[in-house]
mmCIF file of C-alpha atoms and ligand atoms in Angstrom:
data_model
loop_
_atom_site.group_PDB
_atom_site.id
_atom_site.type_symbol
_atom_site.label_atom_id
_atom_site.label_comp_id
_atom_site.label_asym_id
_atom_site.label_seq_id
_atom_site.Cartn_x
_atom_site.Cartn_y
_atom_site.Cartn_z
ATOM 1 C CA MET A 1 79.199 54.155 -66.037
ATOM 2 C CA ALA A 2 78.366 51.262 -63.682
ATOM 3 C CA ASN A 3 79.915 51.555 -60.237
ATOM 4 C CA PRO A 4 82.432 48.694 -59.727
ATOM 5 C CA LEU A 5 82.229 49.251 -55.953
ATOM 6 C CA ARG A 6 78.412 48.859 -55.924
ATOM 7 C CA PRO A 7 78.339 45.333 -54.377
ATOM 8 C CA ALA A 8 80.789 46.343 -51.624
ATOM 9 C CA ILE A 9 78.899 49.539 -50.798
ATOM 10 C CA LEU A 10 75.545 47.725 -50.739
ATOM 11 C CA ALA A 11 77.055 45.082 -48.427
ATOM 12 C CA ALA A 12 78.269 47.921 -46.163
ATOM 13 C CA ALA A 13 74.723 49.335 -46.182
ATOM 14 C CA ARG A 14 73.710 46.199 -44.209
ATOM 15 C CA SER A 15 76.713 46.194 -41.834
ATOM 16 C CA PRO A 16 76.237 47.551 -38.284
ATOM 17 C CA ARG A 17 80.036 48.095 -37.957
ATOM 18 C CA MET A 18 80.207 50.168 -41.133
ATOM 19 C CA LYS A 19 77.068 51.992 -40.060
ATOM 20 C CA SER A 20 78.706 53.098 -36.841
ATOM 21 C CA ALA A 21 81.976 54.071 -38.584
ATOM 22 C CA ILE A 22 80.349 56.058 -41.394
ATOM 23 C CA THR A 23 77.644 57.672 -39.261
ATOM 24 C CA HIS A 24 80.271 59.026 -36.880
ATOM 25 C CA ALA A 25 82.870 59.994 -39.516
ATOM 26 C CA PRO A 26 83.544 63.742 -39.444
ATOM 27 C CA GLY A 27 81.695 65.522 -42.225
ATOM 28 C CA THR A 28 79.297 62.706 -43.140
ATOM 29 C CA ARG A 29 76.261 64.636 -41.993
ATOM 30 C CA SER A 30 76.917 67.629 -44.207
ATOM 31 C CA LEU A 31 77.046 65.222 -47.184
ATOM 32 C CA VAL A 32 73.881 63.445 -46.152
ATOM 33 C CA THR A 33 71.985 66.727 -46.445
ATOM 34 C CA ARG A 34 72.600 66.563 -50.204
ATOM 35 C CA PHE A 35 70.171 63.606 -50.399
ATOM 36 C CA VAL A 36 68.042 63.937 -47.230
ATOM 37 C CA ALA A 37 65.765 66.921 -46.493
ATOM 38 C CA GLY A 38 66.515 66.932 -42.757
ATOM 39 C CA GLU A 39 66.101 64.893 -39.617
ATOM 40 C CA ASP A 40 62.645 66.138 -38.657
ATOM 41 C CA ARG A 41 59.202 66.694 -40.177
ATOM 42 C CA GLY A 42 59.523 70.483 -40.080
ATOM 43 C CA ALA A 43 62.600 70.384 -42.329
ATOM 44 C CA ALA A 44 60.858 68.008 -44.739
ATOM 45 C CA LEU A 45 57.776 70.238 -44.953
ATOM 46 C CA THR A 46 59.940 73.296 -45.676
ATOM 47 C CA VAL A 47 61.517 71.446 -48.624
ATOM 48 C CA ALA A 48 58.081 70.178 -49.709
ATOM 49 C CA ARG A 49 56.609 73.697 -49.806
ATOM 50 C CA ALA A 50 59.502 75.003 -51.918
ATOM 51 C CA LEU A 51 59.169 72.122 -54.391
ATOM 52 C CA LEU A 52 55.402 72.624 -54.694
ATOM 53 C CA ALA A 53 55.945 76.350 -55.287
ATOM 54 C CA SER A 54 58.325 75.454 -58.142
ATOM 55 C CA GLY A 55 55.627 73.405 -59.908
ATOM 56 C CA ARG A 56 56.855 69.976 -58.813
ATOM 57 C CA SER A 57 54.855 67.357 -56.887
ATOM 58 C CA ILE A 58 56.251 65.580 -53.845
ATOM 59 C CA SER A 59 56.445 62.187 -52.190
ATOM 60 C CA LEU A 60 57.652 62.349 -48.589
ATOM 61 C CA ASP A 61 59.391 59.335 -47.088
ATOM 62 C CA HIS A 62 60.052 58.961 -43.373
ATOM 63 C CA LEU A 63 63.363 57.086 -43.394
ATOM 64 C CA GLY A 64 63.557 53.736 -41.641
ATOM 65 C CA GLU A 65 63.481 50.077 -42.680
ATOM 66 C CA ASP A 66 63.941 46.527 -41.398
ATOM 67 C CA THR A 67 62.158 47.244 -38.125
ATOM 68 C CA ALA A 68 62.636 44.384 -35.669
ATOM 69 C CA ASP A 69 60.523 45.866 -32.930
ATOM 70 C CA LEU A 70 56.738 46.370 -32.771
ATOM 71 C CA GLY A 71 57.105 49.596 -30.776
ATOM 72 C CA GLN A 72 59.281 51.052 -33.515
ATOM 73 C CA ALA A 73 56.728 50.059 -36.172
ATOM 74 C CA ARG A 74 53.991 51.784 -34.170
ATOM 75 C CA ALA A 75 56.158 54.896 -33.792
ATOM 76 C CA THR A 76 56.569 54.946 -37.584
ATOM 77 C CA VAL A 77 52.791 54.827 -38.045
ATOM 78 C CA ALA A 78 52.405 57.697 -35.558
ATOM 79 C CA GLU A 79 54.997 59.784 -37.440
ATOM 80 C CA TYR A 80 53.233 59.213 -40.787
ATOM 81 C CA ARG A 81 49.872 60.131 -39.265
ATOM 82 C CA ALA A 82 51.301 63.383 -37.897
ATOM 83 C CA LEU A 83 52.891 64.066 -41.297
ATOM 84 C CA LEU A 84 49.605 63.395 -43.117
ATOM 85 C CA ARG A 85 47.742 65.806 -40.813
ATOM 86 C CA GLU A 86 50.198 68.560 -41.725
ATOM 87 C CA LEU A 87 50.178 67.680 -45.431
ATOM 88 C CA GLY A 88 46.386 68.020 -45.418
ATOM 89 C CA ASP A 89 46.901 71.807 -44.990
ATOM 90 C CA LEU A 90 48.980 72.139 -48.198
ATOM 91 C CA PRO A 91 47.443 72.947 -51.623
ATOM 92 C CA GLN A 92 45.356 70.113 -53.090
ATOM 93 C CA ALA A 93 44.780 68.923 -56.647
ATOM 94 C CA ARG A 94 41.660 69.805 -58.599
ATOM 95 C CA ALA A 95 39.248 66.855 -58.984
ATOM 96 C CA GLY A 96 40.454 64.356 -61.570
ATOM 97 C CA GLU A 97 44.068 65.632 -61.586
ATOM 98 C CA PRO A 98 47.049 63.704 -60.203
ATOM 99 C CA ARG A 99 47.469 64.504 -56.517
ATOM 100 C CA PRO A 100 50.549 66.694 -55.911
ATOM 101 C CA LEU A 101 50.951 65.275 -52.396
ATOM 102 C CA GLU A 102 52.093 61.735 -51.716
ATOM 103 C CA VAL A 103 53.887 59.755 -49.033
ATOM 104 C CA SER A 104 56.086 56.747 -49.718
ATOM 105 C CA VAL A 105 56.447 53.996 -47.162
ATOM 106 C CA LYS A 106 58.513 50.850 -46.698
ATOM 107 C CA LEU A 107 56.493 47.943 -45.332
ATOM 108 C CA SER A 108 59.574 46.708 -43.462
ATOM 109 C CA ALA A 109 59.338 49.932 -41.426
ATOM 110 C CA LEU A 110 55.735 49.013 -40.559
ATOM 111 C CA GLY A 111 56.666 45.597 -39.174
ATOM 112 C CA GLN A 112 56.675 43.292 -42.234
ATOM 113 C CA ALA A 113 59.801 41.476 -41.002
ATOM 114 C CA LEU A 114 58.595 40.916 -37.418
ATOM 115 C CA PRO A 115 58.864 37.215 -36.590
ATOM 116 C CA ALA A 116 55.271 36.678 -35.510
ATOM 117 C CA ASP A 117 52.558 37.856 -37.942
ATOM 118 C CA GLY A 118 54.834 40.457 -39.557
ATOM 119 C CA GLU A 119 52.861 40.520 -42.812
ATOM 120 C CA ALA A 120 49.516 40.908 -41.015
ATOM 121 C CA ILE A 121 50.929 43.669 -38.789
ATOM 122 C CA ALA A 122 52.339 45.571 -41.781
ATOM 123 C CA LEU A 123 49.001 45.195 -43.597
ATOM 124 C CA GLU A 124 47.049 46.679 -40.701
ATOM 125 C CA HIS A 125 49.559 49.502 -40.202
ATOM 126 C CA ALA A 126 49.457 50.300 -43.930
ATOM 127 C CA ARG A 127 45.646 50.305 -43.793
ATOM 128 C CA VAL A 128 45.750 52.927 -41.005
ATOM 129 C CA LEU A 129 48.095 55.067 -43.127
ATOM 130 C CA CYS A 130 45.918 54.741 -46.228
ATOM 131 C CA ALA A 131 42.806 55.817 -44.289
ATOM 132 C CA ALA A 132 44.670 58.853 -42.877
ATOM 133 C CA ALA A 133 46.014 59.683 -46.355
ATOM 134 C CA GLU A 134 42.541 59.443 -47.896
ATOM 135 C CA ALA A 135 41.219 61.898 -45.292
ATOM 136 C CA ALA A 136 44.083 64.310 -46.059
ATOM 137 C CA GLY A 137 43.792 64.051 -49.871
ATOM 138 C CA VAL A 138 47.240 62.491 -50.135
ATOM 139 C CA TRP A 139 48.363 59.482 -52.189
ATOM 140 C CA VAL A 140 50.464 56.621 -50.775
ATOM 141 C CA THR A 141 52.983 54.510 -52.686
ATOM 142 C CA VAL A 142 54.608 51.424 -51.177
ATOM 143 C CA ASP A 143 58.362 51.228 -51.816
ATOM 144 C CA ALA A 144 60.027 48.064 -53.137
ATOM 145 C CA GLU A 145 62.688 46.481 -50.940
ATOM 146 C CA ASP A 146 64.813 43.380 -51.512
ATOM 147 C CA HIS A 147 63.390 40.511 -53.590
ATOM 148 C CA THR A 148 62.541 38.336 -50.573
ATOM 149 C CA THR A 149 59.769 40.827 -49.758
ATOM 150 C CA THR A 150 58.263 41.285 -53.246
ATOM 151 C CA ASP A 151 55.488 38.658 -53.019
ATOM 152 C CA SER A 152 54.421 39.797 -49.561
ATOM 153 C CA THR A 153 54.508 43.496 -50.527
ATOM 154 C CA LEU A 154 52.499 43.052 -53.730
ATOM 155 C CA SER A 155 49.984 40.894 -51.894
ATOM 156 C CA ILE A 156 49.491 43.605 -49.235
ATOM 157 C CA VAL A 157 49.111 46.288 -51.929
ATOM 158 C CA THR A 158 46.556 44.157 -53.817
ATOM 159 C CA THR A 159 44.528 43.603 -50.631
ATOM 160 C CA LEU A 160 44.513 47.300 -49.749
ATOM 161 C CA ARG A 161 43.644 48.432 -53.279
ATOM 162 C CA ALA A 162 40.157 46.970 -52.773
ATOM 163 C CA ASP A 163 39.522 49.867 -50.357
ATOM 164 C CA PHE A 164 42.122 52.378 -51.589
ATOM 165 C CA PRO A 165 42.286 51.991 -55.390
ATOM 166 C CA TRP A 166 44.792 54.868 -55.684
ATOM 167 C CA LEU A 167 47.431 53.005 -53.624
ATOM 168 C CA GLY A 168 50.668 52.807 -55.630
ATOM 169 C CA ALA A 169 53.357 50.120 -55.797
ATOM 170 C CA VAL A 170 56.989 50.197 -56.892
ATOM 171 C CA LEU A 171 58.382 47.656 -59.358
ATOM 172 C CA GLN A 172 62.118 47.164 -59.927
ATOM 173 C CA ALA A 173 63.214 46.595 -63.548
ATOM 174 C CA TYR A 174 66.326 44.661 -62.465
ATOM 175 C CA LEU A 175 64.163 41.762 -61.219
ATOM 176 C CA ARG A 176 63.540 39.098 -63.874
ATOM 177 C CA ARG A 177 59.927 38.760 -62.694
ATOM 178 C CA THR A 178 59.027 42.434 -63.165
ATOM 179 C CA GLU A 179 57.914 42.313 -66.781
ATOM 180 C CA ALA A 180 55.243 39.803 -65.737
ATOM 181 C CA ASP A 181 54.344 41.933 -62.692
ATOM 182 C CA CYS A 182 53.915 44.946 -65.001
ATOM 183 C CA ARG A 183 51.475 42.965 -67.161
ATOM 184 C CA ASP A 184 49.529 41.887 -64.042
ATOM 185 C CA LEU A 185 49.431 45.383 -62.565
ATOM 186 C CA ALA A 186 48.824 47.593 -65.624
ATOM 187 C CA GLY A 187 45.028 47.547 -65.134
ATOM 188 C CA PRO A 188 42.669 50.531 -64.770
ATOM 189 C CA GLY A 189 43.632 53.030 -62.060
ATOM 190 C CA SER A 190 46.778 51.176 -61.078
ATOM 191 C CA ARG A 191 49.621 53.508 -60.074
ATOM 192 C CA ILE A 192 52.979 51.837 -60.696
ATOM 193 C CA ARG A 193 56.329 53.493 -59.994
ATOM 194 C CA LEU A 194 58.955 51.858 -62.185
ATOM 195 C CA CYS A 195 62.554 52.121 -60.964
ATOM 196 C CA LYS A 196 65.720 50.194 -61.886
ATOM 197 C CA GLY A 197 66.253 48.764 -58.370
ATOM 198 C CA ALA A 198 68.720 49.696 -55.652
ATOM 199 C CA TYR A 199 69.476 46.520 -53.655
ATOM 200 C CA ARG A 200 72.151 43.839 -53.973
ATOM 201 C CA GLU A 201 70.406 40.904 -55.652
ATOM 202 C CA PRO A 202 71.679 37.526 -56.935
ATOM 203 C CA GLY A 203 71.790 36.672 -60.634
ATOM 204 C CA SER A 204 69.119 34.005 -60.093
ATOM 205 C CA VAL A 205 66.492 36.720 -59.578
ATOM 206 C CA ALA A 206 67.983 39.912 -61.033
ATOM 207 C CA TYR A 207 69.737 41.084 -64.188
ATOM 208 C CA GLN A 208 73.316 41.970 -63.315
ATOM 209 C CA SER A 209 74.541 44.151 -66.195
ATOM 210 C CA ALA A 210 73.483 47.784 -66.669
ATOM 211 C CA GLY A 211 72.570 46.985 -70.294
ATOM 212 C CA ASP A 212 70.215 44.172 -69.278
ATOM 213 C CA VAL A 213 68.593 46.326 -66.575
ATOM 214 C CA ASP A 214 68.070 49.179 -69.034
ATOM 215 C CA ALA A 215 66.561 46.815 -71.625
ATOM 216 C CA SER A 216 64.192 45.444 -68.989
ATOM 217 C CA TYR A 217 63.271 48.995 -67.932
ATOM 218 C CA ARG A 218 62.336 49.849 -71.537
ATOM 219 C CA ARG A 219 60.207 46.689 -71.897
ATOM 220 C CA CYS A 220 58.406 47.379 -68.600
ATOM 221 C CA LEU A 221 57.857 51.017 -69.531
ATOM 222 C CA ALA A 222 56.247 49.989 -72.838
ATOM 223 C CA ILE A 223 53.883 47.614 -70.991
ATOM 224 C CA LEU A 224 52.866 50.217 -68.405
ATOM 225 C CA MET A 225 52.404 53.007 -70.960
ATOM 226 C CA ALA A 226 50.270 50.743 -73.179
ATOM 227 C CA GLY A 227 48.250 49.662 -70.119
ATOM 228 C CA GLN A 228 45.349 51.375 -68.392
ATOM 229 C CA GLY A 229 47.082 52.527 -65.221
ATOM 230 C CA TYR A 230 49.109 55.599 -64.277
ATOM 231 C CA PRO A 231 52.845 55.004 -64.913
ATOM 232 C CA MET A 232 55.331 56.777 -62.632
ATOM 233 C CA VAL A 233 58.719 56.856 -64.322
ATOM 234 C CA ALA A 234 61.290 56.917 -61.515
ATOM 235 C CA SER A 235 64.688 57.425 -63.141
ATOM 236 C CA HIS A 236 67.381 60.086 -63.499
ATOM 237 C CA ASP A 237 68.704 58.393 -66.614
ATOM 238 C CA PRO A 238 68.313 60.707 -69.648
ATOM 239 C CA ALA A 239 67.756 57.637 -71.861
ATOM 240 C CA MET A 240 64.828 56.411 -69.697
ATOM 241 C CA VAL A 241 63.348 59.925 -69.436
ATOM 242 C CA ALA A 242 63.408 60.168 -73.241
ATOM 243 C CA ALA A 243 62.008 56.631 -73.635
ATOM 244 C CA ALA A 244 59.101 57.556 -71.334
ATOM 245 C CA GLY A 245 58.261 60.548 -73.534
ATOM 246 C CA ASP A 246 58.391 58.398 -76.690
ATOM 247 C CA GLU A 247 56.264 55.606 -75.199
ATOM 248 C CA ALA A 248 53.708 58.123 -73.905
ATOM 249 C CA VAL A 249 53.313 59.595 -77.404
ATOM 250 C CA ARG A 250 53.012 56.088 -78.885
ATOM 251 C CA ALA A 251 50.311 55.216 -76.304
ATOM 252 C CA GLY A 252 48.451 58.502 -76.850
ATOM 253 C CA ARG A 253 49.015 59.660 -73.270
ATOM 254 C CA GLY A 254 48.961 63.369 -72.408
ATOM 255 C CA PRO A 255 51.102 64.961 -69.660
ATOM 256 C CA ASP A 256 48.458 64.256 -66.980
ATOM 257 C CA ALA A 257 48.424 60.519 -67.782
ATOM 258 C CA PHE A 258 51.911 59.673 -66.444
ATOM 259 C CA GLU A 259 54.642 61.369 -64.445
ATOM 260 C CA HIS A 260 58.405 61.504 -64.026
ATOM 261 C CA GLN A 261 59.910 61.014 -60.600
ATOM 262 C CA MET A 262 63.393 61.760 -59.253
ATOM 263 C CA LEU A 263 65.072 61.742 -55.866
ATOM 264 C CA TYR A 264 65.645 64.874 -53.803
ATOM 265 C CA GLY A 265 69.100 66.315 -54.539
ATOM 266 C CA ILE A 266 69.603 64.478 -57.843
ATOM 267 C CA ARG A 267 69.432 66.268 -61.233
ATOM 268 C CA GLU A 268 67.676 69.303 -59.776
ATOM 269 C CA GLY A 269 68.053 71.249 -63.054
ATOM 270 C CA GLU A 270 66.475 68.435 -65.076
ATOM 271 C CA GLN A 271 63.603 68.163 -62.574
ATOM 272 C CA GLN A 272 62.807 71.838 -63.037
ATOM 273 C CA ARG A 273 63.228 71.648 -66.818
ATOM 274 C CA LEU A 274 60.646 68.840 -67.038
ATOM 275 C CA ALA A 275 58.213 70.660 -64.719
ATOM 276 C CA ASP A 276 58.590 73.915 -66.682
ATOM 277 C CA ALA A 277 57.919 72.001 -69.915
ATOM 278 C CA GLY A 278 54.543 70.912 -68.509
ATOM 279 C CA ALA A 279 55.446 67.309 -67.605
ATOM 280 C CA GLY A 280 54.337 65.749 -64.327
ATOM 281 C CA MET A 281 57.440 65.788 -62.104
ATOM 282 C CA ARG A 282 57.399 64.368 -58.569
ATOM 283 C CA VAL A 283 60.349 64.557 -56.196
ATOM 284 C CA TYR A 284 60.878 61.832 -53.587
ATOM 285 C CA VAL A 285 61.887 63.640 -50.391
ATOM 286 C CA PRO A 286 63.308 61.476 -47.588
ATOM 287 C CA TYR A 287 63.687 62.773 -44.040
ATOM 288 C CA GLY A 288 64.468 61.407 -40.597
ATOM 289 C CA SER A 289 67.397 60.251 -38.528
ATOM 290 C CA GLN A 290 67.576 56.708 -39.981
ATOM 291 C CA TRP A 291 69.325 57.866 -43.167
ATOM 292 C CA TYR A 292 72.286 55.451 -43.247
ATOM 293 C CA ALA A 293 70.977 52.682 -45.576
ATOM 294 C CA TYR A 294 69.301 55.194 -47.922
ATOM 295 C CA PHE A 295 72.495 57.271 -48.101
ATOM 296 C CA MET A 296 74.635 54.200 -48.861
ATOM 297 C CA ARG A 297 72.300 53.153 -51.717
ATOM 298 C CA ARG A 298 72.771 56.624 -53.258
ATOM 299 C CA LEU A 299 76.565 56.302 -52.955
ATOM 300 C CA ALA A 300 76.397 52.869 -54.611
ATOM 301 C CA GLU A 301 74.502 54.213 -57.635
ATOM 302 C CA ARG A 302 77.155 56.513 -59.052
ATOM 303 C CA PRO A 303 80.947 56.583 -58.909
ATOM 304 C CA ALA A 304 80.660 60.404 -58.909
ATOM 305 C CA ASN A 305 78.589 60.355 -55.689
ATOM 306 C CA LEU A 306 81.152 58.123 -53.994
ATOM 307 C CA ALA A 307 84.104 60.180 -55.274
ATOM 308 C CA PHE A 308 82.443 63.339 -53.939
ATOM 309 C CA PHE A 309 81.974 61.696 -50.523
ATOM 310 C CA VAL A 310 85.582 60.467 -50.329
ATOM 311 C CA ARG A 311 86.960 63.857 -51.472
ATOM 312 C CA GLN A 312 84.982 65.643 -48.752
ATOM 313 C CA LEU A 313 86.234 63.256 -46.084
ATOM 314 C CA VAL A 314 89.923 63.426 -47.012
ATOM 315 C CA SER A 315 89.900 67.207 -47.441
ATOM 316 C CA ARG A 316 88.965 67.656 -43.760
HETATM 317 P P1 LIG B 401 71.267 55.183 -63.093
HETATM 318 O O1 LIG B 401 71.768 55.255 -61.683
HETATM 319 O O2 LIG B 401 71.333 53.891 -63.820
HETATM 320 O O3 LIG B 401 72.018 56.305 -63.895
HETATM 321 C C1 LIG B 401 71.919 56.360 -65.315
HETATM 322 C C2 LIG B 401 72.329 57.723 -65.800
HETATM 323 O O4 LIG B 401 71.513 58.735 -65.207
HETATM 324 C C3 LIG B 401 73.729 58.124 -65.444
HETATM 325 O O5 LIG B 401 74.670 57.538 -66.304
HETATM 326 C C4 LIG B 401 73.637 59.635 -65.611
HETATM 327 O O6 LIG B 401 73.630 59.982 -66.968
HETATM 328 C C5 LIG B 401 72.270 59.915 -65.045
HETATM 329 N N1 LIG B 401 72.367 60.246 -63.619
HETATM 330 C C6 LIG B 401 72.102 59.437 -62.579
HETATM 331 N N2 LIG B 401 72.334 60.083 -61.428
HETATM 332 C C7 LIG B 401 72.769 61.312 -61.754
HETATM 333 C C8 LIG B 401 73.202 62.449 -61.008
HETATM 334 N N3 LIG B 401 73.255 62.439 -59.671
HETATM 335 N N4 LIG B 401 73.583 63.553 -61.683
HETATM 336 C C9 LIG B 401 73.572 63.576 -63.033
HETATM 337 N N5 LIG B 401 73.198 62.524 -63.783
HETATM 338 C C10 LIG B 401 72.797 61.413 -63.161
HETATM 339 N N6 LIG B 401 64.802 51.607 -55.700
HETATM 340 C C11 LIG B 401 64.301 50.504 -55.093
HETATM 341 O O7 LIG B 401 64.939 49.444 -55.124
HETATM 342 N N7 LIG B 401 63.087 50.559 -54.454
HETATM 343 C C12 LIG B 401 62.340 51.695 -54.435
HETATM 344 O O8 LIG B 401 61.251 51.704 -53.848
HETATM 345 C C13 LIG B 401 62.850 52.857 -55.083
HETATM 346 N N8 LIG B 401 62.146 54.026 -55.087
HETATM 347 C C14 LIG B 401 62.581 55.060 -55.886
HETATM 348 C C15 LIG B 401 61.786 56.191 -56.033
HETATM 349 C C16 LIG B 401 62.167 57.204 -56.888
HETATM 350 C C17 LIG B 401 61.274 58.401 -57.077
HETATM 351 C C18 LIG B 401 63.406 57.106 -57.614
HETATM 352 C C19 LIG B 401 63.842 58.175 -58.577
HETATM 353 C C20 LIG B 401 64.213 56.013 -57.424
HETATM 354 C C21 LIG B 401 63.826 54.990 -56.557
HETATM 355 N N9 LIG B 401 64.643 53.873 -56.357
HETATM 356 C C22 LIG B 401 64.110 52.777 -55.704
HETATM 357 C C23 LIG B 401 66.064 53.895 -56.787
HETATM 358 C C24 LIG B 401 66.242 53.297 -58.158
HETATM 359 O O9 LIG B 401 65.999 51.913 -58.130
HETATM 360 C C25 LIG B 401 67.674 53.510 -58.681
HETATM 361 O O10 LIG B 401 68.591 52.904 -57.811
HETATM 362 C C26 LIG B 401 68.068 54.963 -58.840
HETATM 363 O O11 LIG B 401 67.012 55.761 -59.294
HETATM 364 C C27 LIG B 401 69.216 55.073 -59.861
HETATM 365 O O12 LIG B 401 68.812 54.606 -61.128
HETATM 366 P P2 LIG B 401 68.487 55.617 -62.339
HETATM 367 O O13 LIG B 401 67.409 55.010 -63.161
HETATM 368 O O14 LIG B 401 68.145 56.934 -61.777
HETATM 369 O O15 LIG B 401 69.769 55.745 -63.221
#
């Protein structure tokens, strides 16, 4: 069921007043831990090790976005470099297999929105991360943010792929442009994570009904599966998980030629079921103290998540 409160919750995700109220509400933190591995790297690595031991792959995300300060962007780069050094000690893939270790990064956390030269700064910061990831045997995928950043983000990814051909990008099926982006980016070696999209977008650029978004997701999936890249199917929706399996069979892809992806704390049983059945299953594991916007997007996705949150608050 679509969440009728989604637009209001996504608006609150951008509101400093709501941020302060919700962050300091009693009990919020214990709920946040359902979706966020912890506030520091050590907690994230503990979760990562357990997931790897269970047969799942990981993508670690240091939470933070919309950085308006160069120092903060540099601190984010330093945190990712420290994370990549520690990830380099974890078990690696055999040659030719999908890498079990990945980090995800938002370019807005690397300075993309800085007023002077933001795009160039984010590009250089992302290049530093890619070089560190290459040395550690870890993949990088660049998250998708709101539609005003899509051109800049895809241009940065395209530039970096000349040196780091394994660099992944996220495409959002709710954007009307995405089918065309899938066609452009389904070439050899291209790693594309397809998600539905989590931001509040106007009808001029994004499908608004759940049915239209799902139909777009299926069309995009068919393009990516028929293409020559490596599709990463990021959805908890049983219908999309099943569609991915069907499209993979139609395209003659084996289990190593695409993967499922889900968020930490969501449909844990289904994650394990897919991994046990031999499918590629990667879990996106966010950590860090800047969890507010990420947490609000999770609440906006499902009435049940919001109801759970409200019940916990009022029962205190
Ligand atoms: P959706 O929320 O439409 O739910 C459909 C159905 O799935 C539900 O009706 C239910 O059956 C099932 N379901 C969903 N949640 C469940 C739960 N908690 N328990 C049981 N069943 C549940 N977005 C973005 O804009 N930019 C990005 O970079 C990313 N990155 C990203 C990475 C990864 C790995 C994932 C999985 C997702 C993202 N997203 C994202 C978020 C994405 O755009 C989207 O908002 C969420 O995944 C929710 O959409 P779903 O496709 O999962 O199903």
